[in-house]
Structures are given as C-alpha cells and as structure tokens.
Amino acid sequence: MNKLSRLFIPQKSNNYHALILQPSFLSLFIVLYLLNQSVLKSLTLLKPGVLGYSSEITVEKVLDQTNRERQIQALPPLRFNSTLAQSARLKAEDMFATNYWAHTSPAGLSPWKFIRDSGYKYSIAGENLAKDFYDTESLMKAWMNSPTHRDNIIHAKYEEVGIAVVDGVLGGIKTTLVVQHFGTPLVASTASTPEEKKLNSSFRPEAQVLAETSPLPVSEPLNPILIRKIVGGLIFGIIITTLFVDAYITLKNKTKRMTGSAIGHISFLALILVLILFARQGTIF
Amino acid sequence: MTKLLQNFPQLQKHPFEYLTLFAILTAGLVFFFSFFAEPQLQRRVVYATAASYFLWSLYHHHRRGDLSPSIIAEYLLFALLGILLLTYTLF
C-alpha cells in the first residue's frame, strides 16, 4: 500500500514528488504508448481483418497522399472529381449490400458500370480497392508496394480521381472500405492515339491489396481507434489526476521542492485535451 | 481574484512568466484551429507549441534558480507525451 501511495502522493520516500510524474515513469508511459501503436500497426499489416472501422482514413488524406506520390514522380496532381467520388461510393455500398470483395460483383457489375452510371464519360479509367487498414499511411504503403495499384496511382494519363471511404459490415465483420476511381474525361483528353485507345480498351480491374491474403476472421474485430483512445485516455487520466493530487498536497503542506511547475504541466495537458476533443469533431468528413 | 491567486503562490510570485505560458498555449490553440483543413500545418503548430512550452520551462526555472537535469527531463517528457497523444489521435 505504501509502495502504491508513493506512485501518486508526494512524500519523503519519493522526494516529495509523485513517482508517476518523475522522468522514469514518464518515459515508461511513452514507451508503453509507442509499443501500443506499434502493435496496432503490426496487426494491420500482418493480420488484416482483426481490426475494425478506421476513422483515421479520410478522403482528404488519401487524395493528399496519392498526389504526393505523383509529385515524387514529377506527375501533375489528380483533380478531385465528385462524379468519380460518387461512383466510388456506389461501388463501396454495393460491396457492403451484396457482400462481396472484388472488382467485379457476383452479378457481373464491373467498376466501369459504376463509373458510367454515375455519368462520368471517360477515355481511360481504373480502380483501386482496400479494406481493413486503420490509417492512410499503411494503406498507401500497401498500394505503393503492389505494382498494379502503384501503376494506377502514378499513371501519367489519369487526370482525375474520386475517392470513397465507407464504413460497414462485410462478411459479418465491421470494416472500412476505400475505393479509388481514376479517370480522364473523354472531352478533356487529347486526340486519341493508338496507345490511348489500347489503354481505353484494356481497363484493368486491379487486384485487391491484402484482400486476397486476408481471410475474414470469424471473431468480432477490435476497433483500433477505440484501443488507441482507451490507452491514451488511461495514460492521460493517470497523469492529470496525479498532477492534481500532487499539486494539492504540496500546496496544502507548503512543501518546498525542486520539481516542474504543476500549473505549467496541467495547463499544457489541458491544451492537449481541448485539441483532441474539439479537433476530432472537425476532422469527421 | 487576489484571493484565488493566494491559493497559487507560484502564480502570485511569477505572474508575467505564467502569463507568457498562457499566451503561448492560447496562441497554439488559435493557430491550430485556424489551420483547420491543413493537417501538415496543424502538426507544425503542435510541435511549435510543445517546443515553446519546453523553452518557457527553461526560462522559468532558470529565473527561479532551480533548473536541473531532472526538471529539464520532466518538461521534455511532458512535451513529448503531449505531442504523441495528440498526433497519434488526430493525424
């Protein structure tokens, strides 16, 4: 009991500074937090499907990182097209509704059908799919490691892209589907060259990243965002509570000690909390 | 207000230093939300605010005459923890 009180209550045995707030324990919290992040990332890459919804992935982030990859290749950025985004969304919703994970639906609907039905007239088009990723970075890494997906992302002839990030239940598992529909509008394209015609007639539904090697687990998936929030919240809660207890007892006993300012630490952590709580609402797209 | 400050002798002793800290944190808050749709800039604001908080601590404790490696490590780790909690949750 005495050992436990040393963790939270300033006293002679801990040099009048709660152990939790001392550098050794703060370092331990940081290591534990980083370890938690690494385990979550590894789970995504090694066992896709174990993790559920990913609110980390947003259309904006996927677009931003797609264009960053193109920039590296000295290619012009893709324009976001709302019609292509609509076709991507319809494709994702169709996969959830009819419970399949492929470029062509069991009913024989190809990606081009969704694109055409949305009203997008193209000279060339492509599709990338992904699921079970919980952050955009891992998703983009997987796409860029796959030659066919990479080809779509850094294809010089694409001018526009539509992206959909849709949460739902597929095969009884909660997941996030990401659909990218690439295209070049028919009217905007230059006069057809044989090469373009060849591309035009050889729309290649791309192989799915990780999907083929990710059998859907039967058990209820873990939600990485929730795990991250719980671990972060626990660490935050323990530290802020200890800070208040430590400051209260020190003030009450008028203890003179050489430690960091409790007011400073509490103010800084309060700012972090405000940013997490309010910025989160603003980033839901 | 004076009565409230009496409960916090540190605030009473170093009002301008704490005002500086609150100004740094408020600036961080304002800049963060002003770059609403630009995560890259928001990330930089977080780093800058944490760095300013750390620099403030060096100045504050230097003025108090109790700057020590342990205190430096404490602030550094608080700043790092704040950055990690925020960036891993938001970005």
mmCIF file of C-alpha atoms in Angstrom:
data_model
loop_
_atom_site.group_PDB
_atom_site.id
_atom_site.type_symbol
_atom_site.label_atom_id
_atom_site.label_comp_id
_atom_site.label_asym_id
_atom_site.label_seq_id
_atom_site.Cartn_x
_atom_site.Cartn_y
_atom_site.Cartn_z
ATOM 1 C CA MET A 1 0.000 0.000 0.000
ATOM 2 C CA ASN A 2 2.845 2.303 0.912
ATOM 3 C CA LYS A 3 4.527 1.476 -2.398
ATOM 4 C CA LEU A 4 1.334 2.347 -4.243
ATOM 5 C CA SER A 5 0.954 5.652 -2.412
ATOM 6 C CA ARG A 6 4.489 6.593 -3.459
ATOM 7 C CA LEU A 7 3.301 6.482 -7.043
ATOM 8 C CA PHE A 8 0.622 9.111 -6.550
ATOM 9 C CA ILE A 9 1.223 11.002 -3.304
ATOM 10 C CA PRO A 10 4.200 13.260 -2.668
ATOM 11 C CA GLN A 11 6.034 12.163 0.465
ATOM 12 C CA LYS A 12 9.509 11.923 1.907
ATOM 13 C CA SER A 13 10.195 8.488 0.362
ATOM 14 C CA ASN A 14 9.625 9.838 -3.187
ATOM 15 C CA ASN A 15 11.388 13.137 -2.554
ATOM 16 C CA TYR A 16 8.003 14.930 -2.263
ATOM 17 C CA HIS A 17 7.156 14.315 -5.919
ATOM 18 C CA ALA A 18 4.728 11.580 -7.033
ATOM 19 C CA LEU A 19 6.695 8.837 -8.777
ATOM 20 C CA ILE A 20 4.275 8.855 -11.711
ATOM 21 C CA LEU A 21 5.408 12.405 -12.524
ATOM 22 C CA GLN A 22 9.094 11.654 -12.363
ATOM 23 C CA PRO A 23 11.098 11.220 -15.593
ATOM 24 C CA SER A 24 11.500 7.450 -15.168
ATOM 25 C CA PHE A 25 7.748 6.832 -15.065
ATOM 26 C CA LEU A 26 7.010 9.402 -17.761
ATOM 27 C CA SER A 27 9.495 7.570 -20.010
ATOM 28 C CA LEU A 28 7.756 4.294 -19.199
ATOM 29 C CA PHE A 29 4.382 5.753 -20.245
ATOM 30 C CA ILE A 30 5.873 6.992 -23.514
ATOM 31 C CA VAL A 31 7.398 3.578 -24.239
ATOM 32 C CA LEU A 32 4.106 1.835 -23.429
ATOM 33 C CA TYR A 33 2.179 4.219 -25.669
ATOM 34 C CA LEU A 34 4.601 3.758 -28.575
ATOM 35 C CA LEU A 35 4.506 -0.006 -28.065
ATOM 36 C CA ASN A 36 0.728 0.076 -28.288
ATOM 37 C CA GLN A 37 0.928 1.999 -31.578
ATOM 38 C CA SER A 38 3.442 -0.482 -32.980
ATOM 39 C CA VAL A 39 1.287 -3.464 -32.045
ATOM 40 C CA LEU A 40 -1.740 -1.873 -33.724
ATOM 41 C CA LYS A 41 0.252 -1.102 -36.880
ATOM 42 C CA SER A 42 1.719 -4.602 -36.984
ATOM 43 C CA LEU A 43 -1.732 -6.121 -36.571
ATOM 44 C CA THR A 44 -2.953 -4.124 -39.558
ATOM 45 C CA LEU A 45 -0.144 -5.342 -41.768
ATOM 46 C CA LEU A 46 0.170 -8.925 -40.516
ATOM 47 C CA LYS A 47 -3.432 -9.765 -39.726
ATOM 48 C CA PRO A 48 -5.715 -7.545 -41.758
ATOM 49 C CA GLY A 49 -9.286 -8.044 -40.686
ATOM 50 C CA VAL A 50 -8.501 -8.252 -36.988
ATOM 51 C CA LEU A 51 -9.121 -4.538 -36.740
ATOM 52 C CA GLY A 52 -12.455 -2.908 -37.456
ATOM 53 C CA TYR A 53 -13.584 0.550 -38.519
ATOM 54 C CA SER A 54 -10.921 3.091 -39.285
ATOM 55 C CA SER A 55 -11.952 6.680 -38.791
ATOM 56 C CA GLU A 56 -8.297 7.605 -39.332
ATOM 57 C CA ILE A 57 -8.649 7.225 -43.086
ATOM 58 C CA THR A 58 -10.301 10.172 -44.774
ATOM 59 C CA VAL A 59 -10.887 11.087 -48.406
ATOM 60 C CA GLU A 60 -8.703 14.163 -47.975
ATOM 61 C CA LYS A 61 -5.773 12.181 -46.607
ATOM 62 C CA VAL A 62 -5.966 9.574 -49.382
ATOM 63 C CA LEU A 63 -6.127 12.318 -52.023
ATOM 64 C CA ASP A 64 -3.262 14.211 -50.414
ATOM 65 C CA GLN A 65 -1.008 11.157 -50.224
ATOM 66 C CA THR A 66 -1.943 9.998 -53.729
ATOM 67 C CA ASN A 67 -0.903 13.365 -55.119
ATOM 68 C CA ARG A 68 2.249 13.316 -53.022
ATOM 69 C CA GLU A 69 3.245 10.034 -54.676
ATOM 70 C CA ARG A 70 2.575 11.585 -58.086
ATOM 71 C CA GLN A 71 4.579 14.648 -57.149
ATOM 72 C CA ILE A 72 7.556 12.405 -56.335
ATOM 73 C CA GLN A 73 7.285 11.051 -59.892
ATOM 74 C CA ALA A 74 7.045 14.621 -61.242
ATOM 75 C CA LEU A 75 3.466 13.998 -62.391
ATOM 76 C CA PRO A 76 0.685 16.577 -62.172
ATOM 77 C CA PRO A 77 -1.711 16.114 -59.242
ATOM 78 C CA LEU A 78 -5.056 14.438 -59.832
ATOM 79 C CA ARG A 79 -8.114 16.679 -59.625
ATOM 80 C CA PHE A 80 -10.814 15.505 -57.257
ATOM 81 C CA ASN A 81 -13.949 14.704 -59.245
ATOM 82 C CA SER A 82 -17.243 14.453 -57.384
ATOM 83 C CA THR A 83 -18.836 12.212 -60.045
ATOM 84 C CA LEU A 84 -15.986 9.709 -59.719
ATOM 85 C CA ALA A 85 -16.321 10.006 -55.938
ATOM 86 C CA GLN A 86 -19.996 9.174 -56.296
ATOM 87 C CA SER A 87 -19.203 6.094 -58.405
ATOM 88 C CA ALA A 88 -16.582 5.024 -55.844
ATOM 89 C CA ARG A 89 -19.140 5.407 -53.070
ATOM 90 C CA LEU A 90 -21.733 3.407 -55.035
ATOM 91 C CA LYS A 91 -19.154 0.661 -55.568
ATOM 92 C CA ALA A 92 -18.350 0.503 -51.840
ATOM 93 C CA GLU A 93 -22.030 0.484 -50.920
ATOM 94 C CA ASP A 94 -22.688 -2.283 -53.467
ATOM 95 C CA MET A 95 -19.914 -4.402 -51.919
ATOM 96 C CA PHE A 96 -21.483 -3.997 -48.488
ATOM 97 C CA ALA A 97 -25.025 -4.518 -49.768
ATOM 98 C CA THR A 98 -24.311 -7.678 -51.740
ATOM 99 C CA ASN A 99 -21.477 -8.855 -49.515
ATOM 100 C CA TYR A 100 -18.538 -9.270 -51.895
ATOM 101 C CA TRP A 101 -14.966 -8.068 -52.097
ATOM 102 C CA ALA A 102 -13.842 -7.900 -55.712
ATOM 103 C CA HIS A 103 -13.591 -5.617 -58.686
ATOM 104 C CA THR A 104 -16.461 -7.374 -60.400
ATOM 105 C CA SER A 105 -19.604 -8.115 -58.409
ATOM 106 C CA PRO A 106 -21.225 -11.579 -58.307
ATOM 107 C CA ALA A 107 -23.914 -10.088 -60.539
ATOM 108 C CA GLY A 108 -21.225 -9.231 -63.093
ATOM 109 C CA LEU A 109 -21.097 -5.472 -62.457
ATOM 110 C CA SER A 110 -17.689 -4.120 -63.407
ATOM 111 C CA PRO A 111 -16.161 -0.935 -61.971
ATOM 112 C CA TRP A 112 -16.794 0.739 -65.338
ATOM 113 C CA LYS A 113 -20.516 0.178 -64.954
ATOM 114 C CA PHE A 114 -20.483 2.213 -61.703
ATOM 115 C CA ILE A 115 -18.410 4.940 -63.315
ATOM 116 C CA ARG A 116 -20.615 5.149 -66.396
ATOM 117 C CA ASP A 117 -23.843 5.004 -64.378
ATOM 118 C CA SER A 118 -22.642 7.964 -62.316
ATOM 119 C CA GLY A 119 -22.465 9.980 -65.511
ATOM 120 C CA TYR A 120 -18.700 10.140 -65.927
ATOM 121 C CA LYS A 121 -17.612 9.785 -69.544
ATOM 122 C CA TYR A 122 -14.034 8.623 -69.642
ATOM 123 C CA SER A 123 -11.315 7.853 -72.092
ATOM 124 C CA ILE A 124 -9.433 5.795 -69.549
ATOM 125 C CA ALA A 125 -10.334 4.613 -66.073
ATOM 126 C CA GLY A 126 -9.044 2.477 -63.208
ATOM 127 C CA GLU A 127 -9.958 1.262 -59.760
ATOM 128 C CA ASN A 128 -8.070 0.618 -56.525
ATOM 129 C CA LEU A 129 -9.684 -1.071 -53.537
ATOM 130 C CA ALA A 130 -8.580 -1.573 -49.957
ATOM 131 C CA LYS A 131 -10.083 -2.622 -46.671
ATOM 132 C CA ASP A 132 -9.097 -3.322 -43.077
ATOM 133 C CA PHE A 133 -6.493 -0.557 -42.892
ATOM 134 C CA TYR A 134 -6.709 1.726 -39.939
ATOM 135 C CA ASP A 135 -4.522 4.553 -41.161
ATOM 136 C CA THR A 136 -3.879 6.193 -44.509
ATOM 137 C CA GLU A 137 -0.127 5.708 -44.274
ATOM 138 C CA SER A 138 -0.370 1.897 -44.073
ATOM 139 C CA LEU A 139 -2.972 1.882 -46.829
ATOM 140 C CA MET A 140 -0.817 3.958 -49.193
ATOM 141 C CA LYS A 141 2.249 1.867 -48.360
ATOM 142 C CA ALA A 142 0.395 -1.307 -49.319
ATOM 143 C CA TRP A 143 -0.882 0.219 -52.562
ATOM 144 C CA MET A 144 2.547 1.524 -53.490
ATOM 145 C CA ASN A 145 4.090 -1.900 -52.792
ATOM 146 C CA SER A 146 1.684 -3.513 -55.236
ATOM 147 C CA PRO A 147 2.799 -2.908 -58.853
ATOM 148 C CA THR A 148 -0.744 -2.825 -60.258
ATOM 149 C CA HIS A 149 -2.057 -0.369 -57.660
ATOM 150 C CA ARG A 150 1.091 1.689 -57.932
ATOM 151 C CA ASP A 151 0.548 1.868 -61.697
ATOM 152 C CA ASN A 152 -2.882 3.364 -61.138
ATOM 153 C CA ILE A 153 -1.646 5.923 -58.609
ATOM 154 C CA ILE A 154 1.236 7.135 -60.736
ATOM 155 C CA HIS A 155 -0.385 6.646 -64.134
ATOM 156 C CA ALA A 156 0.576 9.660 -66.265
ATOM 157 C CA LYS A 157 -2.670 9.616 -68.234
ATOM 158 C CA TYR A 158 -5.091 9.908 -65.349
ATOM 159 C CA GLU A 159 -6.280 13.431 -64.689
ATOM 160 C CA GLU A 160 -8.989 12.962 -62.091
ATOM 161 C CA VAL A 161 -9.830 10.802 -59.140
ATOM 162 C CA GLY A 162 -12.825 10.098 -56.931
ATOM 163 C CA ILE A 163 -12.372 8.516 -53.517
ATOM 164 C CA ALA A 164 -14.828 6.908 -51.115
ATOM 165 C CA VAL A 165 -14.101 5.822 -47.542
ATOM 166 C CA VAL A 166 -17.110 3.882 -46.300
ATOM 167 C CA ASP A 167 -17.681 2.019 -43.038
ATOM 168 C CA GLY A 168 -19.910 -1.023 -42.973
ATOM 169 C CA VAL A 169 -20.181 -4.735 -42.314
ATOM 170 C CA LEU A 170 -18.690 -7.163 -44.817
ATOM 171 C CA GLY A 171 -18.901 -10.890 -44.211
ATOM 172 C CA GLY A 172 -20.146 -10.159 -40.711
ATOM 173 C CA ILE A 173 -17.101 -8.036 -39.889
ATOM 174 C CA LYS A 174 -17.055 -4.295 -39.345
ATOM 175 C CA THR A 175 -14.606 -2.738 -41.742
ATOM 176 C CA THR A 176 -13.697 0.379 -43.699
ATOM 177 C CA LEU A 177 -13.650 0.122 -47.471
ATOM 178 C CA VAL A 178 -11.567 2.548 -49.502
ATOM 179 C CA VAL A 179 -12.354 2.866 -53.204
ATOM 180 C CA GLN A 180 -10.358 4.996 -55.635
ATOM 181 C CA HIS A 181 -11.802 5.573 -59.099
ATOM 182 C CA PHE A 182 -9.344 7.113 -61.534
ATOM 183 C CA GLY A 183 -10.309 8.646 -64.834
ATOM 184 C CA THR A 184 -9.617 11.031 -67.637
ATOM 185 C CA PRO A 185 -12.701 12.715 -69.047
ATOM 186 C CA LEU A 186 -13.440 11.948 -72.670
ATOM 187 C CA VAL A 187 -13.813 15.590 -73.679
ATOM 188 C CA ALA A 188 -10.662 16.736 -71.937
ATOM 189 C CA SER A 189 -8.463 14.096 -73.439
ATOM 190 C CA THR A 190 -6.350 14.895 -76.444
ATOM 191 C CA ALA A 191 -6.946 13.261 -79.779
ATOM 192 C CA SER A 192 -6.909 9.524 -79.416
ATOM 193 C CA THR A 193 -3.617 7.949 -80.147
ATOM 194 C CA PRO A 194 -3.295 4.223 -80.691
ATOM 195 C CA GLU A 195 -1.708 3.968 -77.278
ATOM 196 C CA GLU A 196 -4.636 5.688 -75.623
ATOM 197 C CA LYS A 197 -7.084 3.508 -77.482
ATOM 198 C CA LYS A 198 -5.206 0.489 -76.274
ATOM 199 C CA LEU A 199 -5.408 1.731 -72.724
ATOM 200 C CA ASN A 200 -9.015 2.633 -73.235
ATOM 201 C CA SER A 201 -9.881 -0.862 -74.279
ATOM 202 C CA SER A 202 -7.847 -2.561 -71.640
ATOM 203 C CA PHE A 203 -9.364 -1.323 -68.428
ATOM 204 C CA ARG A 204 -7.778 -3.441 -65.866
ATOM 205 C CA PRO A 205 -9.683 -4.072 -62.699
ATOM 206 C CA GLU A 206 -6.792 -4.139 -60.273
ATOM 207 C CA ALA A 207 -6.081 -6.920 -57.850
ATOM 208 C CA GLN A 208 -7.120 -6.129 -54.331
ATOM 209 C CA VAL A 209 -4.453 -5.169 -51.850
ATOM 210 C CA LEU A 210 -4.203 -7.590 -48.980
ATOM 211 C CA ALA A 211 -7.751 -8.716 -49.547
ATOM 212 C CA GLU A 212 -6.754 -11.925 -51.223
ATOM 213 C CA THR A 213 -4.420 -12.751 -48.400
ATOM 214 C CA SER A 214 -6.744 -11.608 -45.675
ATOM 215 C CA PRO A 215 -9.392 -14.175 -44.899
ATOM 216 C CA LEU A 216 -12.087 -12.526 -42.878
ATOM 217 C CA PRO A 217 -11.877 -13.563 -39.241
ATOM 218 C CA VAL A 218 -14.924 -15.015 -37.596
ATOM 219 C CA SER A 219 -14.420 -13.286 -34.279
ATOM 220 C CA GLU A 220 -15.539 -9.725 -33.550
ATOM 221 C CA PRO A 221 -12.792 -7.375 -34.739
ATOM 222 C CA LEU A 222 -11.043 -4.943 -32.457
ATOM 223 C CA ASN A 223 -11.509 -1.273 -33.093
ATOM 224 C CA PRO A 224 -8.021 0.282 -33.279
ATOM 225 C CA ILE A 225 -9.308 3.786 -32.748
ATOM 226 C CA LEU A 226 -11.058 2.679 -29.595
ATOM 227 C CA ILE A 227 -7.933 0.852 -28.349
ATOM 228 C CA ARG A 228 -5.830 3.922 -29.096
ATOM 229 C CA LYS A 229 -8.296 6.188 -27.311
ATOM 230 C CA ILE A 230 -8.519 3.884 -24.285
ATOM 231 C CA VAL A 231 -4.734 3.579 -23.893
ATOM 232 C CA GLY A 232 -4.173 7.311 -24.499
ATOM 233 C CA GLY A 233 -7.061 8.213 -22.195
ATOM 234 C CA LEU A 234 -5.745 5.927 -19.435
ATOM 235 C CA ILE A 235 -2.262 7.438 -19.585
ATOM 236 C CA PHE A 236 -3.697 10.952 -19.762
ATOM 237 C CA GLY A 237 -6.105 10.281 -16.892
ATOM 238 C CA ILE A 238 -3.450 8.775 -14.612
ATOM 239 C CA ILE A 239 -1.023 11.640 -15.213
ATOM 240 C CA ILE A 240 -3.506 14.502 -14.881
ATOM 241 C CA THR A 241 -5.092 13.013 -11.739
ATOM 242 C CA THR A 242 -1.673 12.521 -10.166
ATOM 243 C CA LEU A 243 -0.733 16.093 -11.113
ATOM 244 C CA PHE A 244 -3.794 17.456 -9.314
ATOM 245 C CA VAL A 245 -3.220 15.246 -6.227
ATOM 246 C CA ASP A 246 0.479 16.120 -6.186
ATOM 247 C CA ALA A 247 -0.206 19.863 -6.530
ATOM 248 C CA TYR A 248 -2.971 19.846 -3.899
ATOM 249 C CA ILE A 249 -0.897 18.030 -1.260
ATOM 250 C CA THR A 250 2.174 20.149 -1.969
ATOM 251 C CA LEU A 251 0.148 23.366 -1.675
ATOM 252 C CA LYS A 252 -1.597 22.139 1.455
ATOM 253 C CA ASN A 253 1.643 21.153 3.181
ATOM 254 C CA LYS A 254 3.521 24.167 1.732
ATOM 255 C CA THR A 255 6.286 21.796 0.680
ATOM 256 C CA LYS A 256 9.406 23.336 -0.807
ATOM 257 C CA ARG A 257 10.758 21.121 -3.583
ATOM 258 C CA MET A 258 12.660 21.256 -6.837
ATOM 259 C CA THR A 259 10.268 19.941 -9.469
ATOM 260 C CA GLY A 260 8.476 21.139 -12.568
ATOM 261 C CA SER A 261 5.529 23.514 -12.221
ATOM 262 C CA ALA A 262 2.249 21.659 -11.702
ATOM 263 C CA ILE A 263 0.339 24.653 -13.106
ATOM 264 C CA GLY A 264 2.546 24.564 -16.215
ATOM 265 C CA HIS A 265 2.062 20.831 -16.742
ATOM 266 C CA ILE A 266 -1.694 20.967 -16.101
ATOM 267 C CA SER A 267 -2.111 23.912 -18.497
ATOM 268 C CA PHE A 268 -0.151 22.145 -21.232
ATOM 269 C CA LEU A 269 -2.077 18.879 -20.835
ATOM 270 C CA ALA A 270 -5.366 20.798 -20.726
ATOM 271 C CA LEU A 271 -4.489 22.314 -24.105
ATOM 272 C CA ILE A 272 -3.739 18.845 -25.499
ATOM 273 C CA LEU A 273 -7.098 17.603 -24.203
ATOM 274 C CA VAL A 274 -9.003 20.525 -25.745
ATOM 275 C CA LEU A 275 -7.306 19.974 -29.109
ATOM 276 C CA ILE A 276 -8.058 16.242 -29.078
ATOM 277 C CA LEU A 277 -11.697 16.722 -28.087
ATOM 278 C CA PHE A 278 -12.591 19.561 -30.421
ATOM 279 C CA ALA A 279 -10.304 18.889 -33.391
ATOM 280 C CA ARG A 280 -11.695 15.355 -33.565
ATOM 281 C CA GLN A 281 -15.179 16.678 -34.272
ATOM 282 C CA GLY A 282 -13.822 18.903 -37.015
ATOM 283 C CA THR A 283 -11.999 16.107 -38.818
ATOM 284 C CA ILE A 284 -15.040 13.914 -39.353
ATOM 285 C CA PHE A 285 -15.792 14.144 -43.050
ATOM 286 C CA MET B 1 -9.089 37.265 -7.962
ATOM 287 C CA THR B 2 -6.411 38.145 -5.400
ATOM 288 C CA LYS B 3 -7.935 35.608 -3.021
ATOM 289 C CA LEU B 4 -7.838 32.987 -5.752
ATOM 290 C CA LEU B 5 -4.221 33.802 -6.505
ATOM 291 C CA GLN B 6 -3.359 33.380 -2.828
ATOM 292 C CA ASN B 7 -4.077 29.672 -3.296
ATOM 293 C CA PHE B 8 -1.438 29.540 -6.012
ATOM 294 C CA PRO B 9 1.705 31.179 -4.642
ATOM 295 C CA GLN B 10 3.647 30.353 -7.809
ATOM 296 C CA LEU B 11 1.209 32.379 -9.907
ATOM 297 C CA GLN B 12 1.453 35.243 -7.445
ATOM 298 C CA LYS B 13 5.243 35.156 -7.401
ATOM 299 C CA HIS B 14 5.764 34.928 -11.162
ATOM 300 C CA PRO B 15 2.632 36.408 -12.776
ATOM 301 C CA PHE B 16 4.323 37.525 -16.008
ATOM 302 C CA GLU B 17 6.018 34.189 -16.545
ATOM 303 C CA TYR B 18 2.714 32.370 -16.221
ATOM 304 C CA LEU B 19 1.001 34.946 -18.417
ATOM 305 C CA THR B 20 3.651 34.195 -21.041
ATOM 306 C CA LEU B 21 2.918 30.481 -20.736
ATOM 307 C CA PHE B 22 -0.833 31.040 -21.077
ATOM 308 C CA ALA B 23 -0.183 33.282 -24.101
ATOM 309 C CA ILE B 24 1.936 30.528 -25.717
ATOM 310 C CA LEU B 25 -0.747 27.915 -25.122
ATOM 311 C CA THR B 26 -3.538 30.208 -26.311
ATOM 312 C CA ALA B 27 -1.572 31.029 -29.471
ATOM 313 C CA GLY B 28 -1.145 27.291 -30.050
ATOM 314 C CA LEU B 29 -4.898 26.783 -29.678
ATOM 315 C CA VAL B 30 -5.775 29.652 -32.034
ATOM 316 C CA PHE B 31 -3.258 28.672 -34.726
ATOM 317 C CA PHE B 32 -4.266 25.015 -34.525
ATOM 318 C CA PHE B 33 -7.904 25.779 -35.262
ATOM 319 C CA SER B 34 -7.086 28.460 -37.819
ATOM 320 C CA PHE B 35 -5.343 25.769 -39.912
ATOM 321 C CA PHE B 36 -8.469 23.645 -39.771
ATOM 322 C CA ALA B 37 -8.135 21.918 -43.144
ATOM 323 C CA GLU B 38 -4.341 21.707 -43.218
ATOM 324 C CA PRO B 39 -3.122 18.807 -41.090
ATOM 325 C CA GLN B 40 0.524 19.426 -42.025
ATOM 326 C CA LEU B 41 0.379 22.962 -40.645
ATOM 327 C CA GLN B 42 -1.584 21.801 -37.607
ATOM 328 C CA ARG B 43 1.143 19.272 -36.893
ATOM 329 C CA ARG B 44 3.745 22.040 -37.062
ATOM 330 C CA VAL B 45 1.686 24.151 -34.662
ATOM 331 C CA VAL B 46 1.649 21.236 -32.192
ATOM 332 C CA TYR B 47 5.434 20.849 -32.438
ATOM 333 C CA ALA B 48 5.975 24.606 -32.093
ATOM 334 C CA THR B 49 3.679 24.862 -29.068
ATOM 335 C CA ALA B 50 5.370 21.915 -27.323
ATOM 336 C CA ALA B 51 8.810 23.370 -28.091
ATOM 337 C CA SER B 52 7.733 26.785 -26.756
ATOM 338 C CA TYR B 53 6.385 25.141 -23.599
ATOM 339 C CA PHE B 54 9.758 23.443 -23.105
ATOM 340 C CA LEU B 55 11.681 26.685 -23.719
ATOM 341 C CA TRP B 56 9.376 28.513 -21.317
ATOM 342 C CA SER B 57 10.213 25.922 -18.648
ATOM 343 C CA LEU B 58 13.951 26.533 -19.106
ATOM 344 C CA TYR B 59 13.444 30.293 -18.710
ATOM 345 C CA HIS B 60 11.040 29.899 -15.784
ATOM 346 C CA HIS B 61 13.236 27.555 -13.779
ATOM 347 C CA HIS B 62 16.386 29.452 -14.648
ATOM 348 C CA ARG B 63 14.739 32.567 -13.172
ATOM 349 C CA ARG B 64 13.677 30.582 -10.116
ATOM 350 C CA GLY B 65 17.216 29.293 -9.792
ATOM 351 C CA ASP B 66 16.243 25.625 -9.633
ATOM 352 C CA LEU B 67 16.956 24.481 -13.190
ATOM 353 C CA SER B 68 18.296 20.925 -13.003
ATOM 354 C CA PRO B 69 18.678 17.974 -15.404
ATOM 355 C CA SER B 70 15.756 16.251 -13.700
ATOM 356 C CA ILE B 71 13.456 19.238 -14.290
ATOM 357 C CA ILE B 72 14.632 19.557 -17.898
ATOM 358 C CA ALA B 73 13.889 15.854 -18.444
ATOM 359 C CA GLU B 74 10.467 16.233 -16.812
ATOM 360 C CA TYR B 75 9.382 19.028 -19.173
ATOM 361 C CA LEU B 76 10.915 17.337 -22.184
ATOM 362 C CA LEU B 77 8.973 14.152 -21.453
ATOM 363 C CA PHE B 78 5.721 16.047 -20.822
ATOM 364 C CA ALA B 79 6.160 17.847 -24.153
ATOM 365 C CA LEU B 80 6.894 14.562 -25.929
ATOM 366 C CA LEU B 81 3.938 12.806 -24.332
ATOM 367 C CA GLY B 82 1.645 15.675 -25.351
ATOM 368 C CA ILE B 83 2.875 15.515 -28.944
ATOM 369 C CA LEU B 84 2.450 11.730 -29.096
ATOM 370 C CA LEU B 85 -1.029 11.719 -27.590
ATOM 371 C CA LEU B 86 -2.172 14.428 -29.962
ATOM 372 C CA THR B 87 -0.539 13.327 -33.194
ATOM 373 C CA TYR B 88 -1.436 9.648 -32.838
ATOM 374 C CA THR B 89 -5.034 10.543 -32.072
ATOM 375 C CA LEU B 90 -5.536 13.210 -34.721
ATOM 376 C CA PHE B 91 -3.182 12.613 -37.642
#
